[in-house]
């Protein structure tokens, strides 16, 4: 989400500082604990993949120590992009301590990861988190026995409530390199031993044990392989791994290693935990089941969409915008500012620059503060509630079949839904997808057809003001475009679709404090990022207007804008604004207000929704996919936007 | 004295398991991609783990310990389970 558009919002720390890393499965509370231990807020939500980049901040208990919040890992060796980011941090940071954040109610799974972390030779402390949820489900863990077996501190925590955080802080200085949790079978141990000896001799790591690296390397961890290959004796080690890996058993070596870790985790979990009978069915589970029910899941989705529509489109874009834009800005503030500016600057071009048709105040600031701010505020509130409820991941189950038609699986729902908040951050979130093919298709669809919060709010505001039907037509058009272009992209981009396997996090009642904190963080991001761009855009429009270029553009755009799209010629100016940000362009159309008929409003909103993504999104696409892909995407998106807009115009005229 | 052999249990596909039934994991079929097999192991589907089938449509959803896991049919039909 937006605040992560600039990750690592942390207090400055010295590069030589001692580094502590929070490592654990997705959605176990690492980011909440990070906030508790550093005072630095990073986005916290109830879905796996909230953190896709490493965040860093100085620890509260030791300002000389640097603390890392790493993306969740389903397992190590790393496979997905976010897991690789965590592995890179483990390899490249001056790591003195690992804090494994584990889920107390899923101890076996937690210990599966512990089995690998204990091999790295780095002091370890386990924060056994969510013990409240474990208790509610009748799970009790003998923390002392577990600590004794691992020979390292284990602290029960409830990070959201701050329970156990003080004890965890006190335990950190007592951490030591833990005892390995298991011995693999003889054949596998032999292979590990051979590679360990080679790494220790030819490419020793400054902090990580050679045995841990050997296990990761034999498990085909690409990041470890890349680190080893960069060392002087790396090529020989990699050649040896290639030589011995196929000789170990029938099963592939990575699977064999994973299976043995699983068995050890199961054995230890059985020893140190207990499950009371009959306590495992909770209200959360029942609500969660309803959300993915083959019949009831759909009405629930529809209900959720309607609530969001009325809250954002009706209340935000209607009532609040009316109060702010028409009543406050229109009748009180703007006349006062205009009088003030004209009194002091006269009525020349300088005065026009501030309070004219394309004035920095009357257009730039009014659009940003009176039109978009109330809309994004209501959207971010609704979005935060849904995010924390755990509903988004459940959408992936319902939408899996539809996404199958476009060559993706339901996991792609998450970046798409996050795109409704901020397309830029959602593009980063595509890292949670399993294959480059899925990332490419999802990035393209995000850039083409997913409106960000501000734009979505403006769309709701414009179309909701006309009729619910107009908004529904827009929605159907966008979904159709997503399906058709996704289907085409699925056919054109090489590779196979991967069937979906996904964890469904428990449904939780959102915590008001967290929702408000996220909303305020996002609004701060919005104000910092959007206002300068809106002002810049307004200034460009002012200059184009003064130089006589804008009337020329409006005239030149007439065949497309008035002919093909059937919009008033003034809409050309909105498309010029849309080059900077789509929501700026959409707001330009919003400002045309009563000049647009229902068909024109739908056509305008469909076209601007499909228009080029904002500058920040383009930069992230460059970073994630390379410049060739980014340029190709932009070259496709522009004509598609105008083509589809025109088709919608002509089709609607046939029926309405 | 050697212990008697364990009773033979019928193996069925996970997709053929009625909703609400608890079963034990028996085996992953060869048809499952090695990477996805690793994923399943990482989610804790290993050994003779007991899992409860919560629903079969639109996807198979199972409860494994206290984690709900959704599996697409292409994967779930190659997971073999046996009665508890």
XYZ file of C-alpha atoms in Angstrom, chain A residues 136-376:
241
model
C -8.589 -19.653 22.053
C -8.125 -22.796 19.973
C -7.103 -24.923 22.928
C -3.404 -25.094 22.033
C -0.849 -24.929 24.837
C 2.893 -24.897 24.255
C 5.483 -25.804 26.866
C 7.740 -22.831 26.180
C 10.425 -23.875 28.698
C 10.709 -27.356 27.211
C 10.968 -25.914 23.715
C 13.653 -23.440 24.833
C 15.597 -26.248 26.446
C 15.463 -28.431 23.348
C 16.543 -25.606 21.048
C 19.070 -24.345 23.624
C 17.939 -20.786 22.958
C 15.359 -18.392 24.494
C 11.721 -18.854 23.499
C 9.281 -16.122 24.558
C 5.491 -16.296 24.287
C 4.134 -13.052 22.824
C 0.953 -11.353 21.657
C 2.528 -8.598 19.575
C -0.747 -6.791 18.858
C -1.340 -6.292 22.593
C 2.316 -5.861 23.545
C 2.302 -8.990 25.747
C 5.722 -10.596 26.146
C 7.545 -7.835 24.276
C 9.462 -6.726 27.391
C 10.431 -10.337 28.123
C 11.556 -10.720 24.519
C 13.747 -7.606 24.764
C 15.293 -8.964 27.961
C 15.943 -12.331 26.324
C 17.833 -10.911 23.336
C 21.221 -10.498 25.082
C 21.033 -14.135 26.240
C 20.653 -15.512 22.749
C 23.212 -17.983 21.512
C 23.658 -20.129 18.454
C 21.004 -22.828 18.895
C 21.485 -26.576 18.823
C 20.668 -28.081 15.407
C 17.166 -29.540 15.516
C 17.815 -32.661 13.488
C 20.278 -34.923 11.794
C 19.352 -35.865 8.258
C 19.660 -39.480 7.060
C 23.150 -40.847 6.477
C 23.238 -40.356 2.738
C 22.001 -36.763 2.947
C 24.355 -35.999 5.830
C 27.240 -37.233 3.706
C 26.302 -34.823 0.910
C 25.892 -31.957 3.404
C 29.256 -32.810 4.971
C 31.069 -32.734 1.617
C 29.630 -29.358 0.611
C 30.105 -27.906 4.118
C 33.805 -28.766 4.023
C 34.172 -27.132 0.616
C 32.370 -23.942 1.670
C 34.370 -23.701 4.909
C 37.585 -24.002 2.968
C 36.867 -22.053 -0.234
C 34.073 -19.596 0.494
C 33.510 -19.083 4.213
C 30.747 -16.633 5.090
C 31.530 -13.956 7.716
C 28.440 -14.765 9.833
C 26.577 -17.785 8.508
C 27.701 -21.348 9.230
C 29.017 -23.348 6.287
C 26.646 -26.215 7.149
C 23.591 -23.961 6.895
C 24.754 -22.623 3.551
C 25.423 -26.185 2.349
C 21.861 -27.263 3.239
C 20.443 -24.215 1.445
C 22.649 -24.793 -1.568
C 21.671 -28.466 -1.797
C 18.062 -27.305 -1.448
C 18.572 -25.167 -4.615
C 18.424 -21.732 -3.041
C 19.247 -19.384 -5.916
C 20.350 -16.529 -3.660
C 22.863 -18.721 -1.842
C 24.062 -20.115 -5.174
C 24.498 -16.559 -6.437
C 26.456 -15.546 -3.305
C 28.668 -18.647 -3.552
C 29.304 -18.083 -7.258
C 30.573 -14.582 -6.467
C 33.271 -16.010 -4.139
C 36.740 -16.991 -5.361
C 36.209 -20.741 -4.973
C 32.502 -20.616 -5.785
C 32.537 -22.324 -9.189
C 34.109 -25.448 -7.754
C 31.522 -25.655 -4.973
C 28.617 -25.274 -7.395
C 30.118 -27.935 -9.679
C 30.406 -30.308 -6.733
C 26.765 -29.721 -5.800
C 25.707 -30.523 -9.361
C 27.779 -33.660 -9.210
C 26.498 -35.082 -5.935
C 22.878 -33.893 -5.844
C 21.473 -36.471 -8.334
C 23.197 -39.331 -6.497
C 21.257 -38.938 -3.259
C 18.223 -41.218 -3.302
C 15.237 -41.466 -5.667
C 13.530 -38.333 -4.398
C 14.985 -34.929 -5.343
C 17.394 -33.650 -2.728
C 15.452 -30.421 -1.962
C 12.276 -32.491 -1.364
C 14.179 -34.967 0.783
C 15.677 -32.211 2.927
C 12.260 -30.540 3.302
C 10.580 -33.831 4.213
C 13.124 -34.617 6.920
C 12.781 -31.146 8.416
C 9.009 -31.644 8.387
C 9.324 -34.912 10.303
C 11.638 -33.395 12.898
C 9.288 -30.426 13.339
C 6.336 -32.761 13.788
C 8.139 -34.858 16.373
C 9.231 -31.831 18.413
C 5.824 -30.133 18.159
C 4.113 -33.266 19.492
C 6.502 -33.312 22.432
C 6.084 -29.695 23.533
C 2.469 -28.827 22.673
C -0.999 -30.035 23.529
C -4.383 -29.625 21.919
C -7.492 -29.665 24.087
C -10.387 -31.479 22.495
C -13.289 -29.574 21.016
C -11.803 -26.111 21.117
C -10.776 -25.869 17.490
C -13.988 -24.501 15.951
C -14.224 -20.771 16.376
C -16.472 -17.997 15.114
C -13.553 -16.787 13.007
C -13.443 -20.151 11.234
C -17.190 -20.127 10.556
C -17.146 -16.591 9.117
C -14.098 -17.503 7.060
C -15.897 -20.517 5.632
C -18.897 -18.396 4.732
C -16.631 -16.015 2.776
C -15.383 -18.825 0.510
C -18.649 -20.762 0.396
C -19.553 -21.739 -3.205
C -23.013 -20.129 -2.827
C -22.892 -17.677 0.085
C -19.472 -16.344 -0.909
C -20.964 -14.419 -3.847
C -23.735 -12.503 -2.031
C -21.143 -11.643 0.626
C -18.813 -10.255 -2.050
C -21.657 -8.262 -3.591
C -22.647 -6.909 -0.191
C -19.066 -5.887 0.512
C -18.797 -4.099 -2.866
C -22.084 -2.284 -2.264
C -21.022 -1.118 1.191
C -17.715 0.185 -0.200
C -19.537 1.838 -3.105
C -21.971 3.655 -0.860
C -19.332 4.636 1.675
C -16.804 5.910 -0.874
C -18.968 6.865 -3.848
C -22.007 8.184 -2.066
C -20.753 9.440 1.281
C -17.140 10.339 0.306
C -17.526 11.534 -3.272
C -21.045 12.888 -2.741
C -21.676 14.243 0.741
C -18.121 15.081 1.812
C -17.040 16.491 -1.561
C -20.250 18.550 -1.636
C -19.484 20.016 1.762
C -15.842 20.708 0.987
C -15.777 21.608 -2.690
C -19.069 23.374 -3.183
C -19.812 24.824 0.237
C -16.409 25.503 1.751
C -14.006 25.972 -1.178
C -16.582 27.193 -3.699
C -18.411 29.689 -1.518
C -15.982 30.690 1.204
C -12.327 29.828 0.696
C -11.770 30.288 -3.049
C -13.561 33.687 -3.273
C -11.515 34.879 -0.278
C -8.219 33.618 -1.765
C -9.111 35.114 -5.154
C -9.879 38.511 -3.642
C -6.677 38.404 -1.595
C -4.502 37.454 -4.590
C -6.096 39.985 -6.942
C -5.793 42.730 -4.329
C -2.075 42.091 -3.944
C -1.091 40.957 -7.437
C -3.576 42.792 -9.602
C -5.425 41.007 -12.397
C -2.513 40.106 -14.680
C -0.985 36.720 -15.564
C 0.629 36.325 -12.128
C -2.758 36.501 -10.502
C -4.102 34.068 -13.122
C -1.301 31.654 -12.210
C -2.736 31.370 -8.693
C -6.469 31.865 -9.052
C -7.264 31.622 -12.775
C -8.880 28.781 -14.737
C -5.639 26.795 -14.453
C -4.597 28.422 -11.181
C -2.344 26.697 -8.679
C -4.895 27.331 -5.934
C -8.199 27.233 -7.796
C -7.299 24.130 -9.755
C -4.292 22.325 -8.226
C -5.020 22.689 -4.519
C -8.804 22.609 -4.929
C -8.621 19.334 -6.874
C -6.224 17.796 -4.352
C -7.867 18.963 -1.137
C -11.537 19.454 -1.912
C -12.176 16.754 -4.497
C -9.728 13.920 -3.987
C -8.856 14.090 -0.282
C -12.354 13.222 1.037
C -12.639 10.437 -1.517
C -9.303 8.809 -0.703
